PDB file of C-alpha atoms in Angstrom:
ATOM      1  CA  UNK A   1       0.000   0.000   0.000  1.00 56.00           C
ATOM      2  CA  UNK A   2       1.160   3.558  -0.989  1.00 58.00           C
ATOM      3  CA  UNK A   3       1.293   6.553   1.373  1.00 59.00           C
ATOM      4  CA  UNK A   4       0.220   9.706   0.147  1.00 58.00           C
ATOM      5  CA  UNK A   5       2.590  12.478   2.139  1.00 56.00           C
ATOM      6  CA  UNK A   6       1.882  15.878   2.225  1.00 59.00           C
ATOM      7  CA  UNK A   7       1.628  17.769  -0.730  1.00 58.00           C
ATOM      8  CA  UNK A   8       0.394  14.909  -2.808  1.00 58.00           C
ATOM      9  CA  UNK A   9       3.837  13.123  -3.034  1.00 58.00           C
ATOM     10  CA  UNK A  10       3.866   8.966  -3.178  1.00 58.00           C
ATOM     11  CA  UNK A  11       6.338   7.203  -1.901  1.00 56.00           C
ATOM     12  CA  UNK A  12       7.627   4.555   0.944  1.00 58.00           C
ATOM     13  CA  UNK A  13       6.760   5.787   4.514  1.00 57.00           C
ATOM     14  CA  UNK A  14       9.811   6.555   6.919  1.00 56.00           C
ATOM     15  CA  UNK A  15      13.573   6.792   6.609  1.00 57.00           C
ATOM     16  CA  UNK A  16      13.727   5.335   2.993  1.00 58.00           C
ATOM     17  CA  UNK A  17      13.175   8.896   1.544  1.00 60.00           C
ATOM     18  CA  UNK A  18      16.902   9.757   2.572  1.00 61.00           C
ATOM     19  CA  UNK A  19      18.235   7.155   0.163  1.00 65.00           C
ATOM     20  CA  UNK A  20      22.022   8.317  -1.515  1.00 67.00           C
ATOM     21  CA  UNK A  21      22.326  10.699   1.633  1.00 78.00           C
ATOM     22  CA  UNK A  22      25.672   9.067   2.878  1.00 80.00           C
ATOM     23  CA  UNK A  23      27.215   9.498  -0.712  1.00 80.00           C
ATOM     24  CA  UNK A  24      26.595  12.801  -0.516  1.00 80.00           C
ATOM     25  CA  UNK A  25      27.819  13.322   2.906  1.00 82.00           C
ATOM     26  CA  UNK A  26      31.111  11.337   2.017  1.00 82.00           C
ATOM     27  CA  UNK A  27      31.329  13.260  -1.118  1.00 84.00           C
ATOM     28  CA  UNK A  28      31.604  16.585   0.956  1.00 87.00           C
ATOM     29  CA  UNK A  29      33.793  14.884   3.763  1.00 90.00           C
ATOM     30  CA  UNK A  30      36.749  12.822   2.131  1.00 91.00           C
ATOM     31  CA  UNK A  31      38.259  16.032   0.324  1.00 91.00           C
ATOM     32  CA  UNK A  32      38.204  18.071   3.672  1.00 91.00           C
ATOM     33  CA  UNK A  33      39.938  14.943   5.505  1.00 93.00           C
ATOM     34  CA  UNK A  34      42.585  14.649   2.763  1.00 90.00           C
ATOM     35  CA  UNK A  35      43.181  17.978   3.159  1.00 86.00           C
ATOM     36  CA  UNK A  36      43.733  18.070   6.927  1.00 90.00           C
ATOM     37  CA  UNK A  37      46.245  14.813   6.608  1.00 89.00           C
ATOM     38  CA  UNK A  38      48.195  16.390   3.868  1.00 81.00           C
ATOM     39  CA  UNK A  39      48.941  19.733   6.202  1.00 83.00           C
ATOM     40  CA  UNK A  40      49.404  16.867   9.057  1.00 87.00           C
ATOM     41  CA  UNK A  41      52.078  15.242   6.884  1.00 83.00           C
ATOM     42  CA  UNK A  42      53.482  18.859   5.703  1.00 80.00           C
ATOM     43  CA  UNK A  43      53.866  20.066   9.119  1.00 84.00           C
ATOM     44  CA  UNK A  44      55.494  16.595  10.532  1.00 87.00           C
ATOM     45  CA  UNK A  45      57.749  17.200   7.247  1.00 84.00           C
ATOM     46  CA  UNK A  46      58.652  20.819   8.205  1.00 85.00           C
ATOM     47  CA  UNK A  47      60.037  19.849  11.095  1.00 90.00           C
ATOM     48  CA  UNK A  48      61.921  16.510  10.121  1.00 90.00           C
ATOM     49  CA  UNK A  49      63.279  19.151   7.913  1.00 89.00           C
ATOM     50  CA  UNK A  50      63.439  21.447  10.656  1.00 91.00           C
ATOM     51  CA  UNK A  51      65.747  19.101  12.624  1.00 94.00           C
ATOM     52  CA  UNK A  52      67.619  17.853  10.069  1.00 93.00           C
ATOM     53  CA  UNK A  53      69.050  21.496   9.304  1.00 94.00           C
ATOM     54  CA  UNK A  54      69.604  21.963  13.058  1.00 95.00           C
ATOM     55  CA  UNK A  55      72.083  19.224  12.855  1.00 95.00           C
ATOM     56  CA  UNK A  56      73.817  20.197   9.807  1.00 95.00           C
ATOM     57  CA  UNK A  57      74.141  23.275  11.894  1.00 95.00           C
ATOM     58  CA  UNK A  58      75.786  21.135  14.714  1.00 95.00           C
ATOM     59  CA  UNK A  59      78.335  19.895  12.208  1.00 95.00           C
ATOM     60  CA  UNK A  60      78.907  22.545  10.547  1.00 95.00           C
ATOM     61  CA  UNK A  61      80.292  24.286  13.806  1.00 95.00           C
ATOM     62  CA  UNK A  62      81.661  21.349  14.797  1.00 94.00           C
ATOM     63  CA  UNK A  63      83.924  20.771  11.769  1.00 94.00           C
ATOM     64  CA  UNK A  64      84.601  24.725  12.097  1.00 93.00           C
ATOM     65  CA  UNK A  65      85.958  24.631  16.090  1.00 92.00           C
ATOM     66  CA  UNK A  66      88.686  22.065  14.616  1.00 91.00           C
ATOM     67  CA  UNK A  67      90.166  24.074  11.840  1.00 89.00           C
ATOM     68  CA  UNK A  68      93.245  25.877  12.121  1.00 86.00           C
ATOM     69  CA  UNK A  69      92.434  28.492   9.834  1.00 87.00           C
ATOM     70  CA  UNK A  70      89.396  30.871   9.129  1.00 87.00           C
ATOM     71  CA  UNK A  71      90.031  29.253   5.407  1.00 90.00           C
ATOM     72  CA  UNK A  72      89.721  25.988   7.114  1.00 91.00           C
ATOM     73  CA  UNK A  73      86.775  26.392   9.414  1.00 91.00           C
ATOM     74  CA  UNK A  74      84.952  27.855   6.526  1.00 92.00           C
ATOM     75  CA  UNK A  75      85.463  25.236   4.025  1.00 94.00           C
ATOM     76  CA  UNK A  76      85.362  22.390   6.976  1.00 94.00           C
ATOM     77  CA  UNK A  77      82.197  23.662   8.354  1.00 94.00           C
ATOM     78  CA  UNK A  78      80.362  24.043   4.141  1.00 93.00           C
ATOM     79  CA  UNK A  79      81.571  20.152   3.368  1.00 94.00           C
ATOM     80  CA  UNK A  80      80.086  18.781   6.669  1.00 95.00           C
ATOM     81  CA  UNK A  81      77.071  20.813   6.155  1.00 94.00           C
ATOM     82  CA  UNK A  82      76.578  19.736   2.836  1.00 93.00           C
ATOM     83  CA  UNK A  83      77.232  16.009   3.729  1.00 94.00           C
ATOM     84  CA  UNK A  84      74.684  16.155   6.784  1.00 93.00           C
ATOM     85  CA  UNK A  85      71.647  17.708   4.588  1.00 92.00           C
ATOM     86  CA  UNK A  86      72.835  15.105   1.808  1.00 92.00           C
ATOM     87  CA  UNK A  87      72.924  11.962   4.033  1.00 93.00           C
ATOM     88  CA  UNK A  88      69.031  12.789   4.954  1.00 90.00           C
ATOM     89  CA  UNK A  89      68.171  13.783   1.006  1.00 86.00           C
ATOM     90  CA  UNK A  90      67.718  17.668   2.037  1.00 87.00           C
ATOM     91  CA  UNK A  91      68.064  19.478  -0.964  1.00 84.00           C
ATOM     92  CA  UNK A  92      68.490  23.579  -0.206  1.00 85.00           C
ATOM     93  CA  UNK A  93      67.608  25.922  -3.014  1.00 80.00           C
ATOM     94  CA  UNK A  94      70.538  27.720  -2.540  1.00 81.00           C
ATOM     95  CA  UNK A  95      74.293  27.057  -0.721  1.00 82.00           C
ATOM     96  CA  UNK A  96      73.060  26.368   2.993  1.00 85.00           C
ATOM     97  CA  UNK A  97      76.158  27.656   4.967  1.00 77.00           C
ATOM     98  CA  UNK A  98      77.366  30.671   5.488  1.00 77.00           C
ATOM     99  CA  UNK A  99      80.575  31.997   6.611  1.00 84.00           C
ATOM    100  CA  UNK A 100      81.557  31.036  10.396  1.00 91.00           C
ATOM    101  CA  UNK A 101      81.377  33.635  13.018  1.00 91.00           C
ATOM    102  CA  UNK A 102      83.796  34.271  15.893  1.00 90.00           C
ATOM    103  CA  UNK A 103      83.338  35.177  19.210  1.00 91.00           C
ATOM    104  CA  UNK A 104      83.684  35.183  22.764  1.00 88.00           C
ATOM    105  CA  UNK A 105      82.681  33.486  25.604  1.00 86.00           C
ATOM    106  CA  UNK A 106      83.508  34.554  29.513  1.00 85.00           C
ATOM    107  CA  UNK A 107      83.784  31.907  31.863  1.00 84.00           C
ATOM    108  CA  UNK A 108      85.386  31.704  35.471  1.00 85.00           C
ATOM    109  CA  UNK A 109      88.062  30.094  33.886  1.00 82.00           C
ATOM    110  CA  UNK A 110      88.806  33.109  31.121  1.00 83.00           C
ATOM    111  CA  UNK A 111      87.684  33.928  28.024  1.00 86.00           C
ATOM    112  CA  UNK A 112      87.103  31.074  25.336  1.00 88.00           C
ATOM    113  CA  UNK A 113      87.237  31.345  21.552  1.00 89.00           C
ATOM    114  CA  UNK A 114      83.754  30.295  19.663  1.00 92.00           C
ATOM    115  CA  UNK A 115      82.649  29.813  16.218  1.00 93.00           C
ATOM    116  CA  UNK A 116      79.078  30.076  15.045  1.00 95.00           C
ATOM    117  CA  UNK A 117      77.700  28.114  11.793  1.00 95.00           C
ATOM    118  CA  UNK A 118      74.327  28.904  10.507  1.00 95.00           C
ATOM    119  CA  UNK A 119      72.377  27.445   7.746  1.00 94.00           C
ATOM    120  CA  UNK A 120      69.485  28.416   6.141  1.00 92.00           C
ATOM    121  CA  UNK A 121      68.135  26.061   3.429  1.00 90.00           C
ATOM    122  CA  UNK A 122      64.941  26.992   1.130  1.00 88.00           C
ATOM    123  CA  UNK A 123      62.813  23.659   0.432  1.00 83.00           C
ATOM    124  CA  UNK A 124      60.557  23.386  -2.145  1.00 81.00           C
ATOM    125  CA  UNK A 125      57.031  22.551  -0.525  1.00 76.00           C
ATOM    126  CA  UNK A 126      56.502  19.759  -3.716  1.00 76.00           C
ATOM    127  CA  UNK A 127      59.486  17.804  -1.832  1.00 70.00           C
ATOM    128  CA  UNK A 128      58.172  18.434   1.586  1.00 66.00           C
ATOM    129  CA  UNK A 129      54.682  16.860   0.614  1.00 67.00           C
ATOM    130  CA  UNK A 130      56.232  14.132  -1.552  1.00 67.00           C
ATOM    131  CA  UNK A 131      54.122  15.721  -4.519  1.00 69.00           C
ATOM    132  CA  UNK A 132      55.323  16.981  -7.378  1.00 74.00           C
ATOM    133  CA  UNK A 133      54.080  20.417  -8.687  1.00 75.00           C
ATOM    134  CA  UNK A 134      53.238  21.880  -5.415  1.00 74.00           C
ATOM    135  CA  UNK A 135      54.063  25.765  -6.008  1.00 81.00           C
ATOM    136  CA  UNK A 136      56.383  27.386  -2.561  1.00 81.00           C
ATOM    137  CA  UNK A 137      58.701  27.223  -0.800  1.00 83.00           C
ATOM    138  CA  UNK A 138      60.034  27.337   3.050  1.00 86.00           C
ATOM    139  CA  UNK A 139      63.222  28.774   4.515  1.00 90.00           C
ATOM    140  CA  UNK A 140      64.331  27.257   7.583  1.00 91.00           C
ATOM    141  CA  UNK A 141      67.720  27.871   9.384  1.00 93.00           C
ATOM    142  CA  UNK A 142      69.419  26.879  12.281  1.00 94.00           C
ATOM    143  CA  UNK A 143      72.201  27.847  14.201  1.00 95.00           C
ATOM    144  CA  UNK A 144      74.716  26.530  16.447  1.00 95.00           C
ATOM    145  CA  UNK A 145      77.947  28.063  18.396  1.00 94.00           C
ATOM    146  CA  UNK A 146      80.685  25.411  19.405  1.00 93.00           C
ATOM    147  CA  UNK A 147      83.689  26.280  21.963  1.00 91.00           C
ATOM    148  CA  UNK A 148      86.920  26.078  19.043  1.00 89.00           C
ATOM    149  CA  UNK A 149      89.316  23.124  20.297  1.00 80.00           C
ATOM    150  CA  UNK A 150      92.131  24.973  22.288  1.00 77.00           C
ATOM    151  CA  UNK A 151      94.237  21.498  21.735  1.00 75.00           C
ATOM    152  CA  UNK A 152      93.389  21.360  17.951  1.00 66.00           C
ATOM    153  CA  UNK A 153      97.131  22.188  17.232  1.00 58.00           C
ATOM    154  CA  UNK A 154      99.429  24.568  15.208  1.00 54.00           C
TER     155      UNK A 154
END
């Protein structure tokens, strides 16, 4: 038996009217979901990337504190840089290291000699997302200062 509903409409009585809803829901849903993970997986990304760079910084100054000359700390501090991003397939946009910077540091035991590395490396967002033709970029740098090795020799 047919039910007549309100303006004069036939059809089966209760929830069967809302046939093909759930398509439609999913239909608005799954893009809005991919979207979220994909700026989940950027951000995690970012700072993978973020930490990598931080450690090229750390080797970079590291290399840098052992040199005997500023020649040497500079080129010593740009090869270990450029190994560290390589070994974790960071690819920079530009050269990542600068020049070392000296400095000072007071302690109660004098004054000891420091040398500051910093690296700044511009990543394409299409390799930070895995996709290809993903327009961007993001700079990120990182910096570390390393007490130069007194004992290092002349």
């Amino acid at each position: 038996m047919r039910i007549r509903a309100a303006g004069g409409r036939t059809g089966p009585p209760g929830p069967r009217r809302e046939r093909g809803s759930f398509a439609v829901e999913a239909a608005v849903l799954v893009p809005v979901i991919l979207g979220f993970a994909l700026m989940a997986v950027a951000a995690g990304r970012l700072q993978t990337t973020g930490s990598v760079v931080d450690a090229a910084a750390r080797a970079g100054a590291r290399a840098a504190s052992l040199a005997r000359t500023p020649e040497g700390a500079q080129q010593a501090a740009a090869d270990a840089v450029r190994t560290s991003l390589a070994s974790r397939s960071v690819r920079c946009a530009a050269e990542p290291a600068g020049d070392p910077q000296y400095g000072t540091l007071d302690t109660d035991g004098g004054q000891l000699a420091t040398v500051t590395v910093r690296v700044s490396c511009t990543v394409p967002l299409s390799d930070l997302l895995g996709l290809d033709g993903v327009p961007g970029h993001k700079t990120v740098t990182g910096t570390f200062t390393s007490v130069v090795d007194r004992y290092r020799g002349n």
